[in-house]
mmCIF file of C-alpha atoms and ligand atoms in Angstrom:
data_model
loop_
_atom_site.group_PDB
_atom_site.id
_atom_site.type_symbol
_atom_site.label_atom_id
_atom_site.label_comp_id
_atom_site.label_asym_id
_atom_site.label_seq_id
_atom_site.Cartn_x
_atom_site.Cartn_y
_atom_site.Cartn_z
ATOM 1 C CA MET A 1 1.633 -7.543 185.009
ATOM 2 C CA THR A 2 0.196 -4.855 183.200
ATOM 3 C CA GLU A 3 -0.037 -0.893 184.188
ATOM 4 C CA PRO A 4 -1.745 -1.070 187.382
ATOM 5 C CA LEU A 5 -2.322 2.923 187.043
ATOM 6 C CA VAL A 6 -5.398 4.300 185.656
ATOM 7 C CA SER A 7 -4.563 5.928 182.241
ATOM 8 C CA ARG A 8 -6.199 9.114 183.630
ATOM 9 C CA MET A 9 -3.423 9.161 186.128
ATOM 10 C CA ARG A 10 -0.847 7.886 184.414
ATOM 11 C CA SER A 11 1.076 11.587 183.219
ATOM 12 C CA PHE A 12 0.978 12.299 187.454
ATOM 13 C CA GLY A 13 3.635 10.146 188.777
ATOM 14 C CA THR A 14 5.446 10.951 191.436
ATOM 15 C CA THR A 15 4.866 15.136 192.435
ATOM 16 C CA ILE A 16 7.836 17.399 191.043
ATOM 17 C CA PHE A 17 8.151 17.967 195.802
ATOM 18 C CA ALA A 18 8.872 14.506 196.260
ATOM 19 C CA GLU A 19 11.209 14.277 193.183
ATOM 20 C CA MET A 20 13.186 18.110 194.813
ATOM 21 C CA SER A 21 12.926 17.027 198.279
ATOM 22 C CA ALA A 22 14.386 13.640 197.439
ATOM 23 C CA LEU A 23 17.322 15.860 195.363
ATOM 24 C CA ALA A 24 17.750 17.754 198.677
ATOM 25 C CA VAL A 25 18.558 14.855 200.875
ATOM 26 C CA ARG A 26 20.517 13.382 198.459
ATOM 27 C CA THR A 27 22.682 16.197 197.839
ATOM 28 C CA GLY A 28 22.575 17.801 201.266
ATOM 29 C CA ALA A 29 21.349 20.719 199.370
ATOM 30 C CA ILE A 30 19.072 23.725 201.484
ATOM 31 C CA ASN A 31 15.427 22.587 200.321
ATOM 32 C CA LEU A 32 13.767 26.087 199.115
ATOM 33 C CA GLY A 33 11.745 23.559 196.956
ATOM 34 C CA GLN A 34 8.531 22.487 199.374
ATOM 35 C CA GLY A 35 6.266 24.711 201.141
ATOM 36 C CA PHE A 36 6.370 24.302 204.808
ATOM 37 C CA PRO A 37 7.447 26.381 207.403
ATOM 38 C CA ASP A 38 11.140 25.381 209.619
ATOM 39 C CA THR A 39 9.361 26.722 212.808
ATOM 40 C CA ASP A 40 6.310 25.969 214.817
ATOM 41 C CA GLY A 41 2.776 26.981 215.139
ATOM 42 C CA PRO A 42 1.250 29.228 218.371
ATOM 43 C CA ALA A 43 2.715 26.583 221.293
ATOM 44 C CA ALA A 44 -0.539 27.436 223.521
ATOM 45 C CA MET A 45 -2.387 26.289 220.107
ATOM 46 C CA LEU A 46 -0.341 22.940 219.912
ATOM 47 C CA ASP A 47 -0.445 22.765 223.759
ATOM 48 C CA HIS A 48 -4.562 22.310 223.135
ATOM 49 C CA ALA A 49 -3.567 19.438 220.695
ATOM 50 C CA VAL A 50 -1.272 17.510 223.229
ATOM 51 C CA HIS A 51 -4.479 18.315 225.797
ATOM 52 C CA ALA A 52 -7.066 16.979 223.325
ATOM 53 C CA ILE A 53 -5.624 13.542 223.171
ATOM 54 C CA ARG A 54 -4.825 13.734 226.842
ATOM 55 C CA SER A 55 -8.845 14.216 227.163
ATOM 56 C CA GLY A 56 -9.931 11.774 224.985
ATOM 57 C CA ALA A 57 -10.709 13.693 221.967
ATOM 58 C CA ASN A 58 -9.833 10.333 219.847
ATOM 59 C CA GLN A 59 -12.777 8.918 218.542
ATOM 60 C CA TYR A 60 -14.962 9.512 215.229
ATOM 61 C CA PRO A 61 -15.716 13.043 215.120
ATOM 62 C CA PRO A 62 -18.912 13.742 213.465
ATOM 63 C CA GLY A 63 -18.754 13.696 210.249
ATOM 64 C CA PRO A 64 -19.088 17.516 209.395
ATOM 65 C CA GLY A 65 -16.192 17.867 211.695
ATOM 66 C CA VAL A 66 -16.353 19.290 215.650
ATOM 67 C CA THR A 67 -18.890 21.389 216.787
ATOM 68 C CA GLU A 68 -16.502 23.743 218.272
ATOM 69 C CA LEU A 69 -14.215 23.989 215.380
ATOM 70 C CA ARG A 70 -17.382 24.931 213.005
ATOM 71 C CA GLN A 71 -18.205 27.291 215.375
ATOM 72 C CA ALA A 72 -14.683 29.116 215.494
ATOM 73 C CA VAL A 73 -15.201 28.849 211.643
ATOM 74 C CA SER A 74 -18.126 30.715 211.633
ATOM 75 C CA GLU A 75 -17.309 33.633 213.928
ATOM 76 C CA HIS A 76 -14.096 33.868 212.143
ATOM 77 C CA ARG A 77 -15.572 34.293 208.607
ATOM 78 C CA GLU A 78 -17.683 36.840 210.226
ATOM 79 C CA GLU A 79 -15.333 39.007 212.211
ATOM 80 C CA HIS A 80 -12.845 39.000 208.850
ATOM 81 C CA TYR A 81 -15.253 39.498 205.921
ATOM 82 C CA GLY A 82 -18.842 39.883 207.172
ATOM 83 C CA LEU A 83 -19.918 36.453 206.071
ATOM 84 C CA SER A 84 -22.279 34.666 207.935
ATOM 85 C CA TYR A 85 -22.526 30.494 207.452
ATOM 86 C CA ASP A 86 -24.606 28.502 209.923
ATOM 87 C CA PRO A 87 -22.159 25.866 211.833
ATOM 88 C CA ASP A 88 -24.641 23.224 211.363
ATOM 89 C CA GLY A 89 -25.061 22.939 207.482
ATOM 90 C CA GLU A 90 -23.057 25.647 206.208
ATOM 91 C CA ILE A 91 -19.545 24.610 207.132
ATOM 92 C CA LEU A 92 -17.675 21.066 206.377
ATOM 93 C CA VAL A 93 -14.213 20.106 208.138
ATOM 94 C CA THR A 94 -12.223 18.127 205.666
ATOM 95 C CA VAL A 95 -8.163 16.753 205.577
ATOM 96 C CA GLY A 96 -6.645 20.290 204.910
ATOM 97 C CA ALA A 97 -7.850 21.924 201.561
ATOM 98 C CA THR A 98 -6.318 19.148 199.669
ATOM 99 C CA GLU A 99 -9.609 17.509 200.546
ATOM 100 C CA ALA A 100 -12.020 19.782 200.149
ATOM 101 C CA ILE A 101 -10.848 20.563 196.339
ATOM 102 C CA ALA A 102 -10.583 16.697 196.024
ATOM 103 C CA ALA A 103 -13.808 16.039 197.117
ATOM 104 C CA ALA A 104 -15.495 19.931 195.518
ATOM 105 C CA ILE A 105 -14.370 18.502 192.428
ATOM 106 C CA LEU A 106 -15.671 15.200 192.218
ATOM 107 C CA ALA A 107 -19.468 16.191 193.790
ATOM 108 C CA LEU A 108 -19.446 18.980 191.142
ATOM 109 C CA CYS A 109 -18.152 18.096 187.849
ATOM 110 C CA GLU A 110 -19.466 15.169 185.433
ATOM 111 C CA PRO A 111 -17.307 13.638 183.336
ATOM 112 C CA GLY A 112 -16.573 15.787 180.438
ATOM 113 C CA ASP A 113 -17.454 18.678 182.776
ATOM 114 C CA GLU A 114 -14.643 21.632 182.497
ATOM 115 C CA VAL A 115 -12.998 23.482 185.306
ATOM 116 C CA ILE A 116 -11.091 27.040 184.358
ATOM 117 C CA ALA A 117 -8.076 27.251 186.506
ATOM 118 C CA PHE A 118 -5.717 29.932 186.195
ATOM 119 C CA GLU A 119 -2.341 28.566 185.470
ATOM 120 C CA PRO A 120 0.481 28.087 186.992
ATOM 121 C CA TYR A 121 -1.829 25.653 189.001
ATOM 122 C CA TYR A 122 -1.322 24.174 192.868
ATOM 123 C CA ASP A 123 -0.592 20.469 191.619
ATOM 124 C CA SER A 124 -3.610 19.130 193.408
ATOM 125 C CA TYR A 125 -6.224 20.816 190.876
ATOM 126 C CA ALA A 126 -5.481 18.749 188.067
ATOM 127 C CA ALA A 127 -5.036 15.585 189.360
ATOM 128 C CA SER A 128 -8.044 16.080 191.002
ATOM 129 C CA ILE A 129 -9.842 17.227 187.965
ATOM 130 C CA ALA A 130 -8.801 13.898 186.115
ATOM 131 C CA LEU A 131 -10.284 12.135 188.843
ATOM 132 C CA ALA A 132 -13.793 13.202 188.430
ATOM 133 C CA GLN A 133 -12.858 12.474 184.643
ATOM 134 C CA ALA A 134 -13.531 16.476 183.919
ATOM 135 C CA ARG A 135 -11.525 18.550 181.837
ATOM 136 C CA LEU A 136 -9.102 21.051 183.215
ATOM 137 C CA VAL A 137 -8.394 24.427 180.751
ATOM 138 C CA GLY A 138 -6.134 26.980 181.884
ATOM 139 C CA VAL A 139 -5.772 30.506 181.517
ATOM 140 C CA THR A 140 -1.934 31.676 181.912
ATOM 141 C CA LEU A 141 -0.947 34.312 184.518
ATOM 142 C CA ARG A 142 1.425 36.152 182.816
ATOM 143 C CA PRO A 143 4.385 38.587 184.381
ATOM 144 C CA ASP A 144 2.463 42.314 183.807
ATOM 145 C CA GLY A 145 3.882 45.268 185.860
ATOM 146 C CA GLY A 146 5.744 43.366 188.034
ATOM 147 C CA ARG A 147 3.148 40.631 188.691
ATOM 148 C CA PHE A 148 1.404 37.701 187.346
ATOM 149 C CA ALA A 149 -2.252 38.586 186.724
ATOM 150 C CA PHE A 150 -4.257 37.197 183.605
ATOM 151 C CA ASP A 151 -5.923 38.328 180.486
ATOM 152 C CA PRO A 152 -9.651 39.204 180.844
ATOM 153 C CA GLY A 153 -10.221 38.551 177.080
ATOM 154 C CA GLU A 154 -8.454 35.016 177.376
ATOM 155 C CA LEU A 155 -10.847 34.295 180.410
ATOM 156 C CA ARG A 156 -13.740 35.147 179.093
ATOM 157 C CA ALA A 157 -12.702 33.177 176.080
ATOM 158 C CA ALA A 158 -12.333 29.988 177.914
ATOM 159 C CA ILE A 159 -15.734 29.628 179.006
ATOM 160 C CA THR A 160 -17.701 27.184 176.976
ATOM 161 C CA PRO A 161 -21.603 25.608 177.666
ATOM 162 C CA ARG A 162 -19.301 22.307 179.358
ATOM 163 C CA THR A 163 -17.551 25.017 181.892
ATOM 164 C CA ARG A 164 -19.024 23.648 185.550
ATOM 165 C CA VAL A 165 -16.245 25.817 187.804
ATOM 166 C CA ILE A 166 -14.019 28.000 188.028
ATOM 167 C CA LEU A 167 -10.856 26.864 190.379
ATOM 168 C CA VAL A 168 -9.588 30.678 191.817
ATOM 169 C CA ASN A 169 -6.875 30.391 194.344
ATOM 170 C CA SER A 170 -5.896 33.877 195.619
ATOM 171 C CA PRO A 171 -3.625 34.844 197.282
ATOM 172 C CA HIS A 172 -2.019 32.435 194.370
ATOM 173 C CA ASN A 173 0.606 29.622 194.550
ATOM 174 C CA PRO A 174 2.998 29.602 192.678
ATOM 175 C CA THR A 175 3.221 33.438 191.426
ATOM 176 C CA GLY A 176 2.128 35.167 194.936
ATOM 177 C CA THR A 177 -0.577 36.982 193.001
ATOM 178 C CA VAL A 178 -3.031 38.166 194.929
ATOM 179 C CA PHE A 179 -6.181 38.935 192.926
ATOM 180 C CA THR A 180 -7.703 42.549 193.076
ATOM 181 C CA ARG A 181 -11.115 43.646 193.678
ATOM 182 C CA GLU A 182 -11.377 44.786 189.893
ATOM 183 C CA GLU A 183 -10.012 40.931 188.774
ATOM 184 C CA LEU A 184 -12.202 39.394 191.085
ATOM 185 C CA THR A 185 -15.480 41.312 190.584
ATOM 186 C CA LEU A 186 -14.458 40.252 186.470
ATOM 187 C CA VAL A 187 -14.567 36.718 187.624
ATOM 188 C CA ALA A 188 -17.575 37.294 189.777
ATOM 189 C CA GLU A 189 -19.633 38.557 186.637
ATOM 190 C CA LEU A 190 -18.506 35.607 184.585
ATOM 191 C CA CYS A 191 -19.643 33.047 186.596
ATOM 192 C CA ARG A 192 -23.249 35.242 187.332
ATOM 193 C CA GLU A 193 -23.815 35.583 183.513
ATOM 194 C CA HIS A 194 -22.434 31.952 182.856
ATOM 195 C CA ASP A 195 -24.089 29.984 185.903
ATOM 196 C CA LEU A 196 -20.720 28.925 186.924
ATOM 197 C CA ILE A 197 -19.637 27.666 190.612
ATOM 198 C CA ALA A 198 -16.588 28.971 192.151
ATOM 199 C CA VAL A 199 -14.618 26.845 193.924
ATOM 200 C CA THR A 200 -11.647 29.150 195.871
ATOM 201 C CA ASP A 201 -8.813 28.284 197.230
ATOM 202 C CA GLU A 202 -7.652 31.085 200.156
ATOM 203 C CA VAL A 203 -5.047 28.883 202.218
ATOM 204 C CA TYR A 204 -3.075 31.662 202.339
ATOM 205 C CA GLU A 205 -6.055 34.458 203.288
ATOM 206 C CA HIS A 206 -3.793 36.017 206.143
ATOM 207 C CA LEU A 207 -0.132 35.687 204.358
ATOM 208 C CA THR A 208 -0.418 39.223 202.670
ATOM 209 C CA PHE A 209 2.289 41.912 202.563
ATOM 210 C CA ASP A 210 2.473 45.518 202.609
ATOM 211 C CA GLY A 211 -0.839 45.867 203.435
ATOM 212 C CA VAL A 212 -2.729 43.976 200.343
ATOM 213 C CA GLU A 213 -6.250 42.676 201.257
ATOM 214 C CA HIS A 214 -7.288 39.596 200.842
ATOM 215 C CA VAL A 215 -10.512 39.633 199.039
ATOM 216 C CA PRO A 216 -12.411 36.690 199.022
ATOM 217 C CA LEU A 217 -14.956 36.070 196.185
ATOM 218 C CA ALA A 218 -17.659 35.012 198.108
ATOM 219 C CA THR A 219 -17.939 38.617 199.643
ATOM 220 C CA LEU A 220 -18.853 40.066 195.776
ATOM 221 C CA PRO A 221 -22.544 40.589 194.740
ATOM 222 C CA GLY A 222 -24.105 37.381 194.184
ATOM 223 C CA MET A 223 -21.085 35.068 194.997
ATOM 224 C CA ARG A 224 -22.036 33.820 198.062
ATOM 225 C CA GLU A 225 -24.835 31.491 196.720
ATOM 226 C CA ARG A 226 -22.524 29.998 194.003
ATOM 227 C CA THR A 227 -18.982 29.475 195.588
ATOM 228 C CA VAL A 228 -17.090 26.701 197.522
ATOM 229 C CA MET A 229 -14.872 28.616 199.758
ATOM 230 C CA ILE A 230 -12.152 26.424 201.047
ATOM 231 C CA SER A 231 -9.424 27.088 203.708
ATOM 232 C CA SER A 232 -7.194 25.193 206.407
ATOM 233 C CA ALA A 233 -4.962 26.115 209.277
ATOM 234 C CA GLY A 234 -1.711 24.743 207.977
ATOM 235 C CA LYS A 235 -0.353 27.917 206.426
ATOM 236 C CA THR A 236 -2.278 30.285 208.766
ATOM 237 C CA PHE A 237 -0.628 28.692 212.175
ATOM 238 C CA SER A 238 2.445 27.401 210.399
ATOM 239 C CA VAL A 239 1.010 23.561 210.981
ATOM 240 C CA THR A 240 0.895 22.275 207.472
ATOM 241 C CA GLY A 241 1.287 18.983 208.791
ATOM 242 C CA TRP A 242 -2.139 18.866 210.368
ATOM 243 C CA LYS A 243 -4.140 18.738 207.269
ATOM 244 C CA THR A 244 -6.977 20.182 209.022
ATOM 245 C CA GLY A 245 -8.659 22.351 206.446
ATOM 246 C CA TRP A 246 -12.656 23.788 205.634
ATOM 247 C CA ILE A 247 -15.604 24.426 203.419
ATOM 248 C CA CYS A 248 -18.017 27.258 203.796
ATOM 249 C CA ALA A 249 -21.131 27.445 201.262
ATOM 250 C CA PRO A 250 -24.636 27.304 200.832
ATOM 251 C CA ALA A 251 -26.122 24.198 202.696
ATOM 252 C CA PRO A 252 -26.927 22.519 199.062
ATOM 253 C CA LEU A 253 -23.413 22.789 197.690
ATOM 254 C CA VAL A 254 -21.867 21.222 201.280
ATOM 255 C CA GLY A 255 -24.088 18.683 201.148
ATOM 256 C CA ALA A 256 -22.629 17.382 198.053
ATOM 257 C CA VAL A 257 -19.312 17.882 198.582
ATOM 258 C CA GLN A 258 -20.321 15.570 202.152
ATOM 259 C CA THR A 259 -21.611 13.528 200.037
ATOM 260 C CA VAL A 260 -18.131 12.400 198.117
ATOM 261 C CA LYS A 261 -15.907 13.886 201.663
ATOM 262 C CA GLN A 262 -17.620 10.899 203.879
ATOM 263 C CA PHE A 263 -16.175 8.353 201.519
ATOM 264 C CA LEU A 264 -13.136 10.106 201.165
ATOM 265 C CA THR A 265 -12.247 9.894 204.748
ATOM 266 C CA PHE A 266 -15.481 10.146 206.335
ATOM 267 C CA THR A 267 -14.010 12.717 208.961
ATOM 268 C CA ALA A 268 -11.042 14.546 210.120
ATOM 269 C CA SER A 269 -9.119 14.173 212.821
ATOM 270 C CA ALA A 270 -10.293 15.045 216.287
ATOM 271 C CA PRO A 271 -7.075 16.264 218.146
ATOM 272 C CA TRP A 272 -6.334 18.737 215.619
ATOM 273 C CA GLN A 273 -9.547 20.199 215.581
ATOM 274 C CA ALA A 274 -10.253 21.715 218.751
ATOM 275 C CA ALA A 275 -6.658 22.902 218.661
ATOM 276 C CA VAL A 276 -7.489 24.865 215.486
ATOM 277 C CA ALA A 277 -10.974 26.173 216.742
ATOM 278 C CA TYR A 278 -8.522 27.520 219.707
ATOM 279 C CA GLY A 279 -6.295 28.866 217.295
ATOM 280 C CA LEU A 280 -8.791 30.841 214.955
ATOM 281 C CA ARG A 281 -10.410 32.489 218.038
ATOM 282 C CA HIS A 282 -7.057 33.416 220.290
ATOM 283 C CA GLU A 283 -4.073 33.440 217.973
ATOM 284 C CA ARG A 284 -4.599 36.653 215.622
ATOM 285 C CA GLU A 285 -2.057 38.406 217.324
ATOM 286 C CA TRP A 286 0.692 35.338 216.598
ATOM 287 C CA VAL A 287 -1.106 35.217 212.804
ATOM 288 C CA ALA A 288 -0.384 38.655 212.581
ATOM 289 C CA ALA A 289 3.347 38.618 213.675
ATOM 290 C CA LEU A 290 3.756 35.447 211.255
ATOM 291 C CA ARG A 291 2.662 37.761 208.522
ATOM 292 C CA ALA A 292 5.244 40.737 209.282
ATOM 293 C CA SER A 293 7.964 37.898 209.865
ATOM 294 C CA LEU A 294 7.041 36.538 206.502
ATOM 295 C CA GLN A 295 7.393 40.092 204.502
ATOM 296 C CA ASP A 296 10.768 40.621 205.941
ATOM 297 C CA LYS A 297 11.833 36.828 204.370
ATOM 298 C CA ARG A 298 10.240 37.733 201.309
ATOM 299 C CA ASP A 299 12.286 40.895 201.141
ATOM 300 C CA ARG A 300 15.464 39.076 202.364
ATOM 301 C CA LEU A 301 15.117 36.324 199.440
ATOM 302 C CA MET A 302 14.580 38.793 196.875
ATOM 303 C CA GLU A 303 16.889 41.128 197.441
ATOM 304 C CA GLY A 304 19.670 37.880 197.180
ATOM 305 C CA LEU A 305 18.049 36.237 194.209
ATOM 306 C CA ALA A 306 17.965 39.749 192.490
ATOM 307 C CA ALA A 307 21.974 40.125 193.421
ATOM 308 C CA ALA A 308 22.522 36.541 192.722
ATOM 309 C CA GLY A 309 20.978 37.413 188.942
ATOM 310 C CA PHE A 310 17.399 36.332 188.998
ATOM 311 C CA GLU A 311 14.853 38.436 187.724
ATOM 312 C CA VAL A 312 12.302 38.577 190.502
ATOM 313 C CA PHE A 313 8.899 39.007 190.888
ATOM 314 C CA ARG A 314 7.319 40.766 194.231
ATOM 315 C CA PRO A 315 4.540 38.722 195.349
ATOM 316 C CA ALA A 316 1.675 40.405 197.305
ATOM 317 C CA GLY A 317 1.054 37.362 199.824
ATOM 318 C CA THR A 318 1.941 33.180 199.943
ATOM 319 C CA TYR A 319 5.066 31.126 200.734
ATOM 320 C CA PHE A 320 6.887 32.112 197.127
ATOM 321 C CA VAL A 321 9.224 34.180 195.241
ATOM 322 C CA GLN A 322 9.088 33.641 191.655
ATOM 323 C CA THR A 323 12.366 34.212 189.049
ATOM 324 C CA ASP A 324 12.710 34.431 185.291
ATOM 325 C CA ILE A 325 16.071 32.632 185.362
ATOM 326 C CA ARG A 326 16.931 34.414 181.752
ATOM 327 C CA PRO A 327 19.187 36.658 182.509
ATOM 328 C CA LEU A 328 21.412 34.294 184.174
ATOM 329 C CA GLY A 329 21.900 32.552 180.643
ATOM 330 C CA PHE A 330 19.415 29.534 181.419
ATOM 331 C CA ASP A 331 15.882 28.969 179.988
ATOM 332 C CA ASP A 332 14.710 26.055 181.276
ATOM 333 C CA GLY A 333 13.642 25.784 184.363
ATOM 334 C CA VAL A 334 13.417 22.228 184.415
ATOM 335 C CA ALA A 335 16.528 21.990 183.398
ATOM 336 C CA LEU A 336 18.387 24.139 185.853
ATOM 337 C CA THR A 337 16.875 23.124 188.760
ATOM 338 C CA ARG A 338 17.476 19.361 188.316
ATOM 339 C CA ARG A 339 21.194 20.713 188.456
ATOM 340 C CA LEU A 340 20.904 23.595 190.910
ATOM 341 C CA PRO A 341 22.044 21.242 194.057
ATOM 342 C CA GLU A 342 25.131 20.289 191.759
ATOM 343 C CA LEU A 343 25.792 24.077 190.492
ATOM 344 C CA ALA A 344 24.551 25.608 193.910
ATOM 345 C CA GLY A 345 23.926 23.863 197.034
ATOM 346 C CA VAL A 346 19.883 24.590 196.026
ATOM 347 C CA VAL A 347 16.715 23.458 195.299
ATOM 348 C CA ALA A 348 14.042 24.654 194.061
ATOM 349 C CA ILE A 349 10.525 24.222 192.227
ATOM 350 C CA PRO A 350 10.087 24.689 188.079
ATOM 351 C CA THR A 351 7.271 26.697 187.581
ATOM 352 C CA GLN A 352 6.597 25.070 183.820
ATOM 353 C CA VAL A 353 5.039 21.656 186.101
ATOM 354 C CA PHE A 354 2.168 23.755 186.583
ATOM 355 C CA TYR A 355 1.086 24.745 183.626
ATOM 356 C CA GLU A 356 -0.878 23.015 180.940
ATOM 357 C CA HIS A 357 0.974 24.817 178.597
ATOM 358 C CA ALA A 358 4.057 23.866 179.773
ATOM 359 C CA GLU A 359 6.100 25.957 177.641
ATOM 360 C CA ARG A 360 4.551 29.203 178.737
ATOM 361 C CA GLY A 361 6.365 28.563 182.477
ATOM 362 C CA ARG A 362 9.763 27.338 181.105
ATOM 363 C CA PRO A 363 11.891 30.355 182.119
ATOM 364 C CA PHE A 364 10.380 30.764 185.354
ATOM 365 C CA VAL A 365 11.696 28.799 188.916
ATOM 366 C CA ARG A 366 10.022 29.140 192.467
ATOM 367 C CA PHE A 367 12.122 29.725 195.865
ATOM 368 C CA ALA A 368 9.852 29.509 198.917
ATOM 369 C CA PHE A 369 11.140 31.695 201.730
ATOM 370 C CA CYS A 370 9.289 30.335 205.029
ATOM 371 C CA LYS A 371 12.181 29.596 206.279
ATOM 372 C CA LYS A 372 14.477 30.465 209.192
ATOM 373 C CA ASP A 373 17.187 33.697 208.058
ATOM 374 C CA GLU A 374 19.737 32.431 208.592
ATOM 375 C CA VAL A 375 18.820 29.435 205.845
ATOM 376 C CA ILE A 376 17.791 32.059 203.605
ATOM 377 C CA ASP A 377 21.036 33.977 203.670
ATOM 378 C CA GLU A 378 23.031 30.913 203.319
ATOM 379 C CA ALA A 379 20.841 29.919 200.386
ATOM 380 C CA VAL A 380 21.242 32.966 198.760
ATOM 381 C CA THR A 381 25.456 33.144 199.222
ATOM 382 C CA ARG A 382 25.558 30.133 197.321
ATOM 383 C CA LEU A 383 23.145 30.760 194.194
ATOM 384 C CA LYS A 384 25.493 33.873 193.596
ATOM 385 C CA ARG A 385 27.735 31.001 192.805
ATOM 386 C CA LEU A 386 25.613 30.606 189.370
ATOM 387 C CA SER A 387 26.772 33.991 188.176
ATOM 388 C CA GLY A 388 30.091 34.337 189.529
HETATM 389 C C1 PLP B 1 -0.333 24.515 201.148
HETATM 390 C C2 PLP B 1 -1.501 24.179 199.607
HETATM 391 C C3 PLP B 1 -2.821 23.675 199.843
HETATM 392 C C4 PLP B 1 -3.121 22.194 200.441
HETATM 393 O O1 PLP B 1 -3.883 22.572 201.977
HETATM 394 P P1 PLP B 1 -3.381 21.405 203.170
HETATM 395 O O2 PLP B 1 -4.602 22.412 204.221
HETATM 396 O O3 PLP B 1 -2.316 21.105 203.498
HETATM 397 O O4 PLP B 1 -4.185 20.244 202.511
HETATM 398 C C5 PLP B 1 -3.747 23.882 198.567
HETATM 399 N N1 PLP B 1 -3.609 25.017 197.926
HETATM 400 C C6 PLP B 1 -2.883 25.666 198.361
HETATM 401 C C7 PLP B 1 -2.530 26.779 196.959
HETATM 402 C C8 PLP B 1 -1.890 25.386 199.033
HETATM 403 O O5 PLP B 1 -0.315 26.134 199.131
#
């Protein structure tokens, strides 16, 4: 048989997470690669999911999502950001943020359209853009004063007459950057000037540290009307397996995305939707405690990685610490992470797989800190073998 996979997907193979998680299982290494927590979400919210199943929430919910969840998302946007979205027509529940991103790109981009994304980027962006036969244009985030940031001139220069969408992920995975109001103001200016649609991935909206504020792009002048705002329950409530996300946008944009979404999955799973509505309404304190605990874990891992000889960048949000491996005498993150289980009994993710220009990410390696303290401590102890 000839190669069964369509050519536009051939470069995607298996994801780095599958490769590295399999490596962790095979070698018994500690997995600080994939970003999922090793503790559960709020107990009462889990009980709500059980209760939803027991009380018959087991058939197809409405296409746009369960009313209660759409209402809870609407209230949440209003209370946190002063953004008003009508639960009927301006909110769509999706199978995680991943489906929301894919459906948005497929709905909004013609073949040949260009999508700007800041690199390194979350790996599903490139695949969704390829599925749409659109073209990804990477604008590089580079270390700048201890954080990863973009060059305004480079962003400006990336825009062409074919640019349709700019994908903005803040808090940003994998660098941990939270874009400042000033940075977002420039993005907003360019969107207005060039009539671009912004698709924002805000799944870490509540996981920021040191009092850093998350600013949704849609709150900036003229942006609500051109922004598809995406978030999900997975990161906020430590339920990454629930795959329950949502889109907030003006009705014409939601309508476009829903047209595609209905033929990908029709609707998202019912029991999680009622439970997430409960979480959004009643688990704020739990989320605040999660944020504080993650900040401690970040500090714990950063300290350990620095002691082990890495150059460490302080993330202002997310689950991840970005490191530069050159002080340890290595220069290729892919080569090092393949050997890391054997050298130190730890699995991490080479950041260069998240770049369009892979060479720009060569020395960077990402570690996840959304793990129990004892897991972080053991990983750090092992990593000290690298310099020993
Ligand atoms: C985890 C993650 C997602 C996926 O969210 P789901 O709700 O699990 O689909 C999307 N974007 C980023 C940046 C993520 O880290």
